[in-house]
Short mmCIF file of C-alpha atoms and ligand atoms in Angstrom, two decimals:
data_model
loop_
_atom_site.label_atom_id
_atom_site.label_comp_id
_atom_site.label_asym_id
_atom_site.label_seq_id
_atom_site.Cartn_x
_atom_site.Cartn_y
_atom_site.Cartn_z
CA MET A 1 18.36 14.39 21.12
CA ARG A 2 14.80 13.66 20.00
CA PRO A 3 12.42 12.38 22.70
CA LYS A 4 11.41 8.72 22.59
CA PHE A 5 7.70 8.21 22.14
CA LYS A 6 5.03 5.74 23.08
CA ILE A 7 3.38 4.92 19.77
CA LEU A 8 0.30 2.83 19.01
CA ILE A 9 -0.15 1.81 15.39
CA THR A 10 -3.71 0.79 14.60
CA ALA A 11 -4.60 -0.99 11.39
CA THR A 12 -6.92 -3.58 9.93
CA GLU A 13 -4.17 -5.52 8.20
CA ALA A 14 -0.44 -6.11 8.70
CA VAL A 15 2.09 -8.56 7.29
CA PRO A 16 2.56 -11.41 8.02
CA TYR A 17 -0.87 -11.82 9.62
CA ALA A 18 -3.38 -10.46 7.08
CA LYS A 19 -2.86 -8.61 3.80
CA THR A 20 -4.93 -7.23 0.95
CA GLY A 21 -2.56 -4.46 -0.19
CA GLY A 22 0.40 -2.18 0.44
CA LEU A 23 -1.14 -0.97 3.72
CA ALA A 24 -0.22 -4.31 5.32
CA ASP A 25 3.44 -3.87 4.38
CA VAL A 26 3.61 -0.48 6.06
CA THR A 27 1.89 -1.50 9.28
CA GLY A 28 3.77 -4.81 9.57
CA VAL A 29 7.23 -3.46 8.80
CA LEU A 30 7.36 0.17 9.98
CA PRO A 31 7.06 -0.74 13.71
CA LYS A 32 10.32 -2.71 13.57
CA TYR A 33 12.22 0.33 12.28
CA LEU A 34 10.57 2.69 14.77
CA LYS A 35 11.64 0.31 17.51
CA GLN A 36 15.21 0.48 16.21
CA LEU A 37 15.01 4.25 16.61
CA GLY A 38 14.28 3.66 20.29
CA HIS A 39 10.51 4.19 20.48
CA ASP A 40 8.07 2.10 22.49
CA VAL A 41 5.92 1.05 19.56
CA ARG A 42 3.00 -1.38 19.58
CA LEU A 43 0.60 -2.59 16.91
CA VAL A 44 -3.06 -3.55 17.14
CA ILE A 45 -5.08 -5.39 14.47
CA PRO A 46 -8.26 -7.51 14.39
CA ARG A 47 -7.94 -11.27 14.94
CA TYR A 48 -9.41 -12.57 11.68
CA TYR A 49 -10.13 -16.25 11.21
CA GLU A 50 -7.05 -16.72 9.07
CA ILE A 51 -4.68 -15.55 11.84
CA ASP A 52 -3.52 -18.75 13.47
CA LYS A 53 -3.00 -18.28 17.20
CA VAL A 54 -0.81 -21.37 17.52
CA LYS A 55 1.40 -20.59 14.53
CA TYR A 56 2.11 -17.09 15.83
CA GLY A 57 2.32 -18.11 19.49
CA LEU A 58 -0.41 -15.71 20.62
CA LYS A 59 -1.30 -15.54 24.30
CA GLU A 60 -4.58 -14.38 25.74
CA VAL A 61 -4.58 -11.13 27.69
CA GLN A 62 -6.58 -11.81 30.84
CA GLY A 63 -10.08 -10.37 31.09
CA ALA A 64 -12.53 -9.31 28.40
CA LEU A 65 -12.40 -5.81 26.93
CA GLY A 66 -15.59 -3.72 27.07
CA VAL A 67 -16.29 -1.42 24.14
CA PRO A 68 -19.09 1.18 24.32
CA MET A 69 -21.02 1.03 21.04
CA GLY A 70 -23.54 3.85 21.50
CA VAL A 71 -27.10 2.66 20.89
CA LEU A 72 -25.87 -0.93 20.58
CA GLY A 73 -24.75 -0.84 24.20
CA GLU A 74 -21.50 -2.25 25.47
CA GLU A 75 -19.93 -5.06 23.46
CA TRP A 76 -17.16 -7.34 24.64
CA CYS A 77 -14.14 -8.84 22.97
CA GLY A 78 -11.04 -10.88 23.76
CA VAL A 79 -7.48 -9.66 23.35
CA PHE A 80 -4.50 -11.75 22.30
CA GLU A 81 -0.89 -10.70 22.39
CA GLY A 82 2.19 -11.70 20.42
CA LYS A 83 5.36 -10.23 18.94
CA ILE A 84 5.82 -9.27 15.29
CA PRO A 85 8.03 -12.14 14.04
CA GLU A 86 11.76 -11.55 14.44
CA THR A 87 11.15 -8.37 16.41
CA ASP A 88 10.49 -7.28 19.94
CA VAL A 89 7.38 -5.30 18.93
CA PRO A 90 4.21 -6.25 20.83
CA VAL A 91 1.16 -6.82 18.67
CA TYR A 92 -2.37 -7.05 20.05
CA PHE A 93 -5.25 -8.81 18.37
CA ILE A 94 -8.86 -7.83 18.95
CA GLU A 95 -10.98 -10.98 18.89
CA HIS A 96 -14.70 -10.67 18.26
CA GLU A 97 -16.31 -13.69 16.66
CA ARG A 98 -19.26 -11.89 15.05
CA TYR A 99 -17.23 -9.03 13.59
CA PHE A 100 -13.93 -10.65 12.66
CA GLY A 101 -14.53 -14.40 12.68
CA ARG A 102 -14.87 -14.58 8.90
CA LYS A 103 -12.74 -15.49 5.96
CA ASN A 104 -12.21 -12.20 4.12
CA LEU A 105 -11.18 -8.89 5.63
CA TYR A 106 -13.60 -6.41 4.07
CA ASN A 107 -15.63 -8.04 1.30
CA ASP A 108 -17.76 -11.12 0.78
CA ASP A 109 -16.82 -13.68 -1.87
CA ASN A 110 -18.50 -11.57 -4.56
CA GLY A 111 -16.30 -8.59 -3.75
CA GLN A 112 -19.12 -6.64 -2.05
CA GLY A 113 -18.24 -4.85 1.21
CA TYR A 114 -19.76 -6.64 4.22
CA MET A 115 -23.07 -5.06 5.25
CA ASP A 116 -21.84 -4.40 8.79
CA ASN A 117 -18.46 -2.85 7.92
CA ASP A 118 -19.57 0.38 9.62
CA ASN A 119 -20.11 -1.32 12.96
CA ARG A 120 -17.13 -3.66 12.54
CA PHE A 121 -14.59 -0.89 12.16
CA ALA A 122 -16.25 1.56 14.53
CA PHE A 123 -15.97 -1.27 17.02
CA PHE A 124 -12.34 -1.93 16.19
CA SER A 125 -11.40 1.76 16.43
CA LYS A 126 -13.03 2.05 19.82
CA ALA A 127 -11.50 -1.22 20.97
CA CYS A 128 -8.00 0.15 20.19
CA LEU A 129 -8.62 3.05 22.57
CA GLN A 130 -10.19 0.90 25.27
CA LEU A 131 -7.20 -1.43 24.97
CA CYS A 132 -4.82 1.40 25.88
CA LYS A 133 -6.73 1.89 29.11
CA LYS A 134 -6.75 -1.80 29.87
CA LEU A 135 -2.99 -2.02 29.34
CA ASP A 136 -2.39 1.27 31.14
CA PHE A 137 -0.52 2.32 27.98
CA TYR A 138 -1.07 6.00 27.24
CA PRO A 139 0.56 6.70 23.86
CA ASP A 140 2.04 10.01 22.80
CA ILE A 141 0.94 9.15 19.27
CA ILE A 142 -1.86 7.02 17.89
CA HIS A 143 -1.32 6.26 14.23
CA ALA A 144 -4.48 5.39 12.27
CA ASN A 145 -4.49 3.98 8.75
CA ASP A 146 -7.17 4.49 6.09
CA TRP A 147 -10.91 4.80 6.73
CA GLN A 148 -11.16 1.68 8.86
CA THR A 149 -9.39 3.34 11.77
CA ALA A 150 -10.14 6.96 10.83
CA ALA A 151 -12.68 7.13 13.67
CA ILE A 152 -9.78 7.19 16.13
CA PRO A 153 -8.74 10.84 15.57
CA ILE A 154 -12.43 11.76 15.77
CA LEU A 155 -12.92 9.90 19.05
CA LEU A 156 -9.77 11.44 20.54
CA ASN A 157 -11.21 14.90 19.90
CA THR A 158 -14.68 14.06 21.22
CA THR A 159 -15.44 11.16 23.57
CA TYR A 160 -11.88 10.97 24.86
CA LYS A 161 -11.10 14.67 24.81
CA HIS A 162 -11.05 15.07 28.58
CA ASP A 163 -9.57 11.65 29.19
CA ALA A 164 -5.84 10.99 29.68
CA LEU A 165 -5.95 9.30 26.26
CA GLY A 166 -7.08 12.55 24.64
CA LYS A 167 -3.59 13.98 25.07
CA ALA A 168 -2.33 11.64 22.35
CA ALA A 169 -1.52 13.23 19.01
CA SER A 170 -3.15 11.44 16.10
CA ILE A 171 -1.70 10.65 12.70
CA LEU A 172 -3.88 9.44 9.85
CA THR A 173 -2.13 7.82 6.91
CA ILE A 174 -4.07 7.71 3.65
CA HIS A 175 -3.00 4.70 1.61
CA ASN A 176 -5.81 5.03 -0.91
CA ILE A 177 -8.35 7.85 -0.87
CA GLN A 178 -10.77 5.96 -3.11
CA HIS A 179 -12.01 3.99 -0.10
CA GLN A 180 -13.56 6.38 2.41
CA GLY A 181 -15.86 4.44 4.71
CA SER A 182 -19.06 6.21 3.73
CA PHE A 183 -22.12 4.92 5.59
CA TYR A 184 -25.75 5.55 6.51
CA GLU A 185 -26.02 8.42 9.00
CA GLY A 186 -27.28 6.07 11.73
CA LEU A 187 -23.61 5.26 12.34
CA MET A 188 -23.54 8.51 14.37
CA ASP A 189 -25.59 6.74 17.05
CA VAL A 190 -23.06 3.92 17.21
CA LEU A 191 -20.09 6.27 17.32
CA GLY A 192 -21.93 8.02 20.14
CA ILE A 193 -20.01 11.27 19.77
CA GLY A 194 -23.11 13.47 19.42
CA TRP A 195 -25.06 14.48 16.34
CA GLU A 196 -23.55 17.97 16.44
CA HIS A 197 -20.53 16.42 14.69
CA PHE A 198 -22.69 15.38 11.73
CA ASN A 199 -22.05 18.57 9.79
CA PHE A 200 -20.24 19.41 6.58
CA LEU A 201 -17.15 20.63 8.44
CA GLU A 202 -16.73 17.27 10.17
CA LEU A 203 -18.26 13.87 9.37
CA GLU A 204 -21.08 14.59 6.94
CA PHE A 205 -20.53 14.07 3.22
CA ASN A 206 -23.40 13.68 0.75
CA ASN A 207 -25.78 13.00 3.64
CA GLN A 208 -23.69 10.12 4.83
CA VAL A 209 -21.13 9.61 7.56
CA ASN A 210 -17.74 9.70 5.85
CA LEU A 211 -15.17 8.34 8.28
CA LEU A 212 -12.14 9.27 6.18
CA LYS A 213 -13.34 12.85 5.89
CA GLY A 214 -13.88 13.04 9.65
CA GLY A 215 -10.46 11.52 10.23
CA ILE A 216 -8.73 13.98 7.90
CA LEU A 217 -10.35 16.93 9.63
CA HIS A 218 -9.77 15.68 13.18
CA SER A 219 -6.28 14.18 13.04
CA THR A 220 -3.33 16.18 14.32
CA LEU A 221 -1.33 15.48 11.15
CA ILE A 222 -1.97 13.50 8.00
CA THR A 223 0.41 11.53 5.88
CA THR A 224 0.13 9.75 2.59
CA VAL A 225 2.51 7.37 0.88
CA SER A 226 4.26 9.65 -1.62
CA ASP A 227 4.79 13.36 -2.19
CA GLY A 228 3.17 13.06 -5.58
CA TYR A 229 0.01 11.49 -4.18
CA ALA A 230 -0.11 14.17 -1.43
CA LYS A 231 -0.40 16.76 -4.18
CA GLU A 232 -2.72 14.74 -6.39
CA ILE A 233 -5.35 14.19 -3.69
CA GLN A 234 -5.87 17.93 -3.54
CA SER A 235 -7.36 17.79 -7.03
CA PRO A 236 -10.74 16.47 -8.22
CA GLU A 237 -9.08 14.05 -10.63
CA TYR A 238 -7.66 11.96 -7.78
CA ALA A 239 -9.54 12.77 -4.57
CA TRP A 240 -12.86 10.98 -5.13
CA GLY A 241 -14.72 14.06 -3.91
CA LEU A 242 -12.54 14.88 -0.91
CA GLU A 243 -10.22 17.40 -2.65
CA GLY A 244 -11.66 20.34 -0.71
CA VAL A 245 -11.20 18.56 2.60
CA VAL A 246 -7.62 17.57 1.82
CA LYS A 247 -6.82 21.06 0.58
CA GLU A 248 -8.13 22.50 3.81
CA ARG A 249 -5.53 20.43 5.66
CA ALA A 250 -2.75 20.75 3.08
CA GLY A 251 -0.48 22.47 5.60
CA SER A 252 -0.68 19.40 7.84
CA LEU A 253 -0.20 16.82 5.10
CA TYR A 254 3.10 15.01 4.47
CA GLY A 255 4.13 12.51 1.79
CA ILE A 256 6.35 9.66 2.99
CA LEU A 257 7.27 6.91 0.54
CA ASN A 258 6.95 3.34 1.71
CA GLY A 259 10.20 1.45 2.01
CA CYS A 260 11.05 -1.58 -0.07
CA ASP A 261 11.83 -4.88 1.63
CA TYR A 262 15.27 -5.61 0.20
CA SER A 263 15.67 -8.75 2.30
CA GLU A 264 12.93 -10.28 0.15
CA TRP A 265 13.52 -8.42 -3.13
CA ASN A 266 17.21 -8.59 -3.95
CA PRO A 267 18.59 -10.29 -7.10
CA GLU A 268 21.79 -11.16 -5.21
CA THR A 269 20.00 -13.34 -2.67
CA ASP A 270 16.56 -14.09 -4.18
CA LYS A 271 15.84 -17.79 -3.57
CA TYR A 272 13.12 -18.06 -6.23
CA ILE A 273 15.24 -17.26 -9.29
CA VAL A 274 17.46 -19.69 -11.20
CA LYS A 275 20.61 -17.61 -10.92
CA ASN A 276 21.43 -14.69 -8.64
CA TYR A 277 23.04 -11.61 -10.10
CA SER A 278 24.27 -8.16 -9.15
CA GLU A 279 25.03 -4.75 -10.67
CA ASN A 280 28.58 -5.91 -11.32
CA ASP A 281 27.71 -9.16 -13.03
CA LEU A 282 24.46 -9.32 -14.96
CA SER A 283 25.08 -12.72 -16.53
CA GLY A 284 22.60 -14.36 -14.15
CA LYS A 285 19.86 -12.04 -15.40
CA LEU A 286 20.10 -13.58 -18.86
CA GLU A 287 19.60 -17.04 -17.37
CA CYS A 288 16.59 -15.74 -15.47
CA LYS A 289 15.21 -14.42 -18.76
CA ARG A 290 15.58 -17.80 -20.46
CA ASP A 291 13.99 -19.53 -17.48
CA LEU A 292 11.09 -17.08 -17.56
CA GLN A 293 10.50 -17.57 -21.28
CA LYS A 294 10.50 -21.35 -20.76
CA THR A 295 8.17 -21.12 -17.75
CA PHE A 296 5.63 -19.16 -19.78
CA GLY A 297 6.01 -21.27 -22.95
CA LEU A 298 7.49 -18.47 -25.04
CA PRO A 299 10.27 -18.94 -27.60
CA VAL A 300 13.59 -18.72 -25.76
CA ARG A 301 15.35 -15.78 -27.40
CA ASP A 302 18.11 -13.70 -25.81
CA ASP A 303 17.78 -10.89 -28.34
CA ILE A 304 14.10 -9.97 -27.81
CA PRO A 305 12.89 -7.53 -25.12
CA VAL A 306 10.62 -9.11 -22.48
CA PHE A 307 8.01 -6.96 -20.72
CA GLY A 308 6.67 -8.14 -17.36
CA ILE A 309 3.43 -7.20 -15.57
CA VAL A 310 2.49 -8.28 -12.04
CA SER A 311 -0.64 -6.58 -10.86
CA ARG A 312 -4.08 -6.66 -9.41
CA LEU A 313 -6.13 -6.57 -12.59
CA VAL A 314 -8.33 -3.61 -11.69
CA LYS A 315 -9.02 -0.23 -13.20
CA GLN A 316 -6.76 1.62 -10.73
CA LYS A 317 -3.81 -0.28 -12.21
CA GLY A 318 -4.72 0.81 -15.75
CA VAL A 319 -5.66 -2.68 -16.81
CA ASP A 320 -8.25 -1.26 -19.22
CA ILE A 321 -5.54 0.92 -20.82
CA LEU A 322 -3.33 -2.12 -21.23
CA SER A 323 -6.15 -4.19 -22.70
CA GLU A 324 -6.82 -1.52 -25.31
CA ALA A 325 -3.16 -1.36 -26.34
CA LEU A 326 -2.51 -5.12 -26.17
CA TYR A 327 -3.17 -6.21 -29.74
CA SER A 328 -1.15 -3.30 -31.18
CA LEU A 329 1.71 -4.29 -28.88
CA PHE A 330 1.83 -7.67 -30.59
CA ASP A 331 3.04 -5.88 -33.74
CA LEU A 332 6.28 -5.08 -31.93
CA ASP A 333 9.15 -7.53 -31.87
CA ALA A 334 8.75 -8.07 -28.13
CA GLN A 335 7.36 -10.59 -25.65
CA PHE A 336 4.89 -9.94 -22.84
CA ILE A 337 4.36 -11.82 -19.58
CA LEU A 338 1.43 -11.12 -17.31
CA LEU A 339 0.65 -12.35 -13.80
CA GLY A 340 -2.42 -11.13 -11.96
CA THR A 341 -5.95 -11.55 -10.69
CA GLY A 342 -8.81 -9.12 -10.46
CA GLU A 343 -11.83 -8.22 -12.50
CA VAL A 344 -13.38 -11.26 -14.13
CA TRP A 345 -13.47 -9.84 -17.69
CA SER A 346 -9.71 -9.36 -17.55
CA HIS A 347 -9.15 -13.04 -16.72
CA PHE A 348 -10.88 -13.99 -19.96
CA TYR A 349 -9.37 -11.17 -21.98
CA PHE A 350 -5.73 -11.67 -21.01
CA GLY A 351 -6.07 -15.37 -20.23
CA GLY A 352 -7.25 -16.00 -23.80
CA ALA A 353 -4.50 -14.05 -25.55
CA PRO A 354 -1.71 -16.71 -25.51
CA LYS A 355 -3.94 -19.06 -27.55
CA PHE A 356 -3.91 -16.59 -30.45
CA PHE A 357 -0.39 -15.17 -29.94
CA PRO A 358 1.66 -17.99 -28.38
CA ASP A 359 4.94 -16.39 -29.47
CA LYS A 360 4.08 -13.00 -28.01
CA ILE A 361 2.45 -13.42 -24.63
CA GLY A 362 2.44 -15.71 -21.62
CA VAL A 363 -0.23 -15.29 -18.95
CA HIS A 364 -0.83 -16.72 -15.49
CA ILE A 365 -4.09 -15.74 -13.85
CA GLY A 366 -3.62 -16.09 -10.10
CA PHE A 367 -1.55 -14.88 -7.17
CA ASN A 368 1.90 -16.44 -7.12
CA ASN A 369 4.79 -14.90 -5.23
CA GLU A 370 7.44 -17.15 -6.77
CA LEU A 371 6.37 -16.24 -10.30
CA ALA A 372 6.35 -12.55 -9.30
CA HIS A 373 10.04 -12.88 -8.37
CA LYS A 374 10.85 -14.71 -11.59
CA ILE A 375 9.14 -12.01 -13.64
CA GLU A 376 11.00 -9.21 -11.86
CA ALA A 377 14.32 -10.94 -12.49
CA GLY A 378 13.78 -12.30 -16.00
CA SER A 379 12.10 -9.34 -17.71
CA ASP A 380 13.90 -6.46 -19.41
CA PHE A 381 11.07 -4.00 -18.73
CA PHE A 382 8.18 -3.81 -16.27
CA ILE A 383 4.87 -2.16 -17.21
CA MET A 384 2.73 -0.16 -14.73
CA PRO A 385 0.09 1.93 -16.53
CA SER A 386 -1.74 2.94 -13.31
CA ARG A 387 -4.49 5.53 -13.36
CA PHE A 388 -3.41 6.37 -9.84
CA GLU A 389 -0.74 4.84 -7.64
CA PRO A 390 -0.38 6.18 -4.09
CA CYS A 391 3.08 4.61 -3.73
CA GLY A 392 3.51 1.32 -5.60
CA LEU A 393 6.03 -1.36 -4.76
CA ASN A 394 6.59 -3.23 -7.99
CA GLN A 395 8.47 -0.39 -9.65
CA MET A 396 10.85 -0.31 -6.66
CA TYR A 397 11.46 -4.05 -7.02
CA SER A 398 11.96 -3.62 -10.78
CA LEU A 399 14.61 -0.95 -10.27
CA ARG A 400 16.51 -3.19 -7.87
CA TYR A 401 16.39 -6.05 -10.43
CA GLY A 402 17.59 -3.86 -13.31
CA THR A 403 14.21 -4.32 -15.01
CA LEU A 404 13.39 -0.91 -16.40
CA PRO A 405 9.94 0.36 -15.36
CA VAL A 406 7.60 1.74 -18.02
CA VAL A 407 5.16 3.73 -15.91
CA ARG A 408 2.42 6.27 -16.04
CA ALA A 409 3.74 9.41 -14.31
CA THR A 410 1.44 9.40 -11.29
CA GLY A 411 1.84 9.36 -7.49
CA GLY A 412 4.64 7.15 -6.22
CA LEU A 413 5.50 5.97 -9.75
CA ASN A 414 6.33 9.51 -10.76
CA ASP A 415 8.34 10.07 -7.56
CA THR A 416 10.48 6.94 -7.79
CA VAL A 417 11.16 6.56 -11.54
CA ASP A 418 13.29 9.10 -13.43
CA ASN A 419 12.41 9.41 -17.08
CA PHE A 420 15.06 8.47 -19.67
CA ASN A 421 16.76 11.56 -21.04
CA GLU A 422 18.41 10.62 -24.32
CA GLN A 423 20.66 13.70 -24.53
CA GLU A 424 22.01 13.48 -21.00
CA MET A 425 21.83 9.67 -20.84
CA THR A 426 20.15 9.86 -17.44
CA GLY A 427 17.10 8.17 -15.95
CA THR A 428 15.91 4.85 -14.60
CA GLY A 429 12.88 4.11 -16.77
CA PHE A 430 10.27 5.34 -19.23
CA LYS A 431 7.27 7.50 -18.38
CA PHE A 432 4.04 8.50 -20.06
CA TYR A 433 1.52 11.02 -18.89
CA ASP A 434 -1.89 10.50 -20.50
CA PRO A 435 -3.84 7.57 -19.10
CA ALA A 436 -4.48 6.39 -22.65
CA ALA A 437 -3.67 3.35 -24.77
CA ASN A 438 -1.76 5.29 -27.44
CA ALA A 439 0.48 6.94 -24.81
CA LEU A 440 1.25 3.53 -23.33
CA PHE A 441 1.84 2.04 -26.79
CA ASN A 442 4.17 4.88 -27.84
CA THR A 443 6.21 4.64 -24.65
CA ILE A 444 6.58 0.88 -24.90
CA GLY A 445 7.59 1.51 -28.52
CA TRP A 446 10.22 3.99 -27.31
CA SER A 447 11.63 1.42 -24.88
CA VAL A 448 11.69 -1.29 -27.58
CA TYR A 449 13.50 1.11 -29.92
CA THR A 450 16.03 1.90 -27.19
CA TYR A 451 16.53 -1.81 -26.48
CA TYR A 452 17.39 -2.59 -30.10
CA ASN A 453 19.20 0.60 -31.13
CA ASN A 454 20.83 2.18 -28.10
CA LYS A 455 22.71 -0.48 -26.15
CA PRO A 456 24.92 2.04 -24.26
CA ALA A 457 21.78 3.79 -22.99
CA MET A 458 20.24 0.49 -21.87
CA LYS A 459 23.41 -0.31 -19.97
CA LYS A 460 23.43 3.08 -18.28
CA LEU A 461 19.73 2.98 -17.38
CA ILE A 462 20.08 -0.49 -15.85
CA ALA A 463 23.10 0.63 -13.79
CA ASN A 464 21.23 3.74 -12.61
CA ALA A 465 18.14 1.72 -11.71
CA MET A 466 20.01 -0.92 -9.73
CA GLN A 467 21.69 1.71 -7.58
CA LYS A 468 18.40 3.22 -6.38
CA ARG A 469 17.35 2.44 -2.81
CA PHE A 470 14.11 3.16 -0.95
CA THR A 471 14.78 1.94 2.55
CA TRP A 472 12.51 1.54 5.55
CA GLU A 473 15.23 3.13 7.70
CA ASN A 474 14.78 6.29 5.71
CA SER A 475 10.97 6.18 5.79
CA ALA A 476 10.91 5.49 9.54
CA LYS A 477 13.02 8.61 10.17
CA LYS A 478 10.50 10.65 8.22
CA TYR A 479 7.62 9.22 10.25
CA GLU A 480 9.60 10.08 13.37
CA ASP A 481 9.83 13.71 12.19
CA VAL A 482 6.08 13.83 11.65
CA TYR A 483 5.39 12.26 15.06
CA TYR A 484 7.60 14.86 16.66
CA LEU A 485 5.73 17.70 14.97
CA ALA A 486 2.39 16.15 15.85
CA VAL A 487 3.21 15.81 19.54
CA ARG A 488 4.36 19.42 19.66
CA ARG A 489 1.24 20.54 17.88
CA ARG A 490 -1.02 18.54 20.18
CA GLN A 491 0.67 20.31 23.08
CA ASN A 492 -0.08 23.56 21.30
CA ILE A 493 3.56 24.38 20.86
CA TYR A 494 3.87 25.34 17.25
CA ILE A 495 7.29 25.17 15.72
CA SER A 496 8.16 27.74 13.11
CA SER A 497 10.31 25.98 10.58
P1 ADP B 501 -1.22 -2.61 -4.47
O1 ADP B 501 -0.89 -2.64 -3.01
O2 ADP B 501 -2.03 -1.43 -4.90
O3 ADP B 501 -1.79 -3.89 -5.01
P2 ADP B 501 1.66 -2.43 -4.85
O4 ADP B 501 2.51 -2.31 -6.09
O5 ADP B 501 1.89 -1.41 -3.78
O6 ADP B 501 0.15 -2.44 -5.31
O7 ADP B 501 1.90 -3.83 -4.21
C1 ADP B 501 1.46 -5.00 -4.82
C2 ADP B 501 2.18 -6.19 -4.21
O8 ADP B 501 1.45 -7.36 -4.48
C3 ADP B 501 3.53 -6.40 -4.81
O9 ADP B 501 4.37 -7.00 -3.85
C4 ADP B 501 3.25 -7.38 -5.96
O10 ADP B 501 4.35 -8.13 -6.35
C5 ADP B 501 2.19 -8.22 -5.33
N1 ADP B 501 1.28 -8.83 -6.30
C6 ADP B 501 0.23 -8.24 -6.92
N2 ADP B 501 -0.42 -9.13 -7.71
C7 ADP B 501 0.25 -10.30 -7.59
C8 ADP B 501 0.08 -11.61 -8.15
N3 ADP B 501 -0.90 -11.87 -8.98
N4 ADP B 501 0.95 -12.57 -7.79
C9 ADP B 501 1.95 -12.30 -6.93
N5 ADP B 501 2.17 -11.10 -6.37
C10 ADP B 501 1.33 -10.11 -6.69
#
């Protein structure tokens, strides 16, 4: 029997309270499954303006929380407590008007990081640790996520080393290594851990304090959100300068895929689509396709392949690759549907295309969950040309909906999609390797060819795809394994595997 742990998950976003990306899905959903495995798990996040205390039934924890902020002196904050909806998992909210009482999480309205992000998240990281003391909750594991809470493993090894809290093992999950929390060196005085830690083997990187680097080097174990990405971030192409640091800790790095929320993304029960369908009866999918074509003003044709795209329109997602290939794609007898927001140029570029090619492409610039569901259900193929993709969720949804993913073979996309093998008639989608427009074009061409000329293969691929499952139960068990190893390692008991 595995021991049951006290676990604190620390993050700067979590569904349903605040979300900018996949990180929020992990931190909002994983605790529920860890709880089901019998652990005492709790979550702590900032109380941003948008988190409605009344709606979520939050109650104030009595007494202010003092947080030592180095040269800034002691700062104080409030703490609120609730339960993650439909679970028994306690969630704490750190309330500090000046740091978190604003609309966006990390950036101003122009997309620039807030000027005081260094102090905001140093404060939050320290507040998480002070909160444990206030609650008399001494975790076996403190799980930090991305650069915003990467100071926690550093603090556990320095300020809190000789404290009861310092016994906690730390896990740092990297959801996206591009964002590292790199700041002016004066942050050392706010962290208050001593300037001796500002060296190239700890926090210093290019004469700045790099919180993610410090976190990687100080955490007991590190995880990232796919095996593929765990390997990729050891190379210069993907690590944004931290490849050496990651490589140094490669023996302590684990890839764990995020789970897919099948209660929300299931064609059998999806409430946003015109007709539900299943592996055994795909007739509803055809109705979803017609509905989708109508919704986007495209000719309603059963015989033509429809390609869907739902994405943040940013370079990471390969939106530049797609834009370069777009007008060649219109030569194919296929339709394209795009939903997304992101870089301003892309709104004009893609948003303008339907005017010139009304039979070929439908576009909605914006964020719209209902349309995202309709696209997953009504498309035949789903395009993800990402330059890098730590895990990716949309391809998992697509598989479940029998909408064959056409993906660049990177990170989580490469791990979750099996390439079509024409001889063996195996696979769940179509892959390309070069992050280049011609590779994308050729692979979409391959899928169009298959659609028109190889119906048995299409049938087989759809059946294979719809049987794939990436469950949170499975992911939570893998996190449990890593926690177990981390606790043993923190106790200096090394297990030979
Ligand atoms: P990332 O977290 O990097 O943006 P993921 O594929 O992991 O990428 O997750 C993206 C999530 O956001 C998916 O659930 C996807 O459906 C959703 N999404 C992205 N853009 C939009 C949009 N414009 N409208 C609706 N949902 C969107």
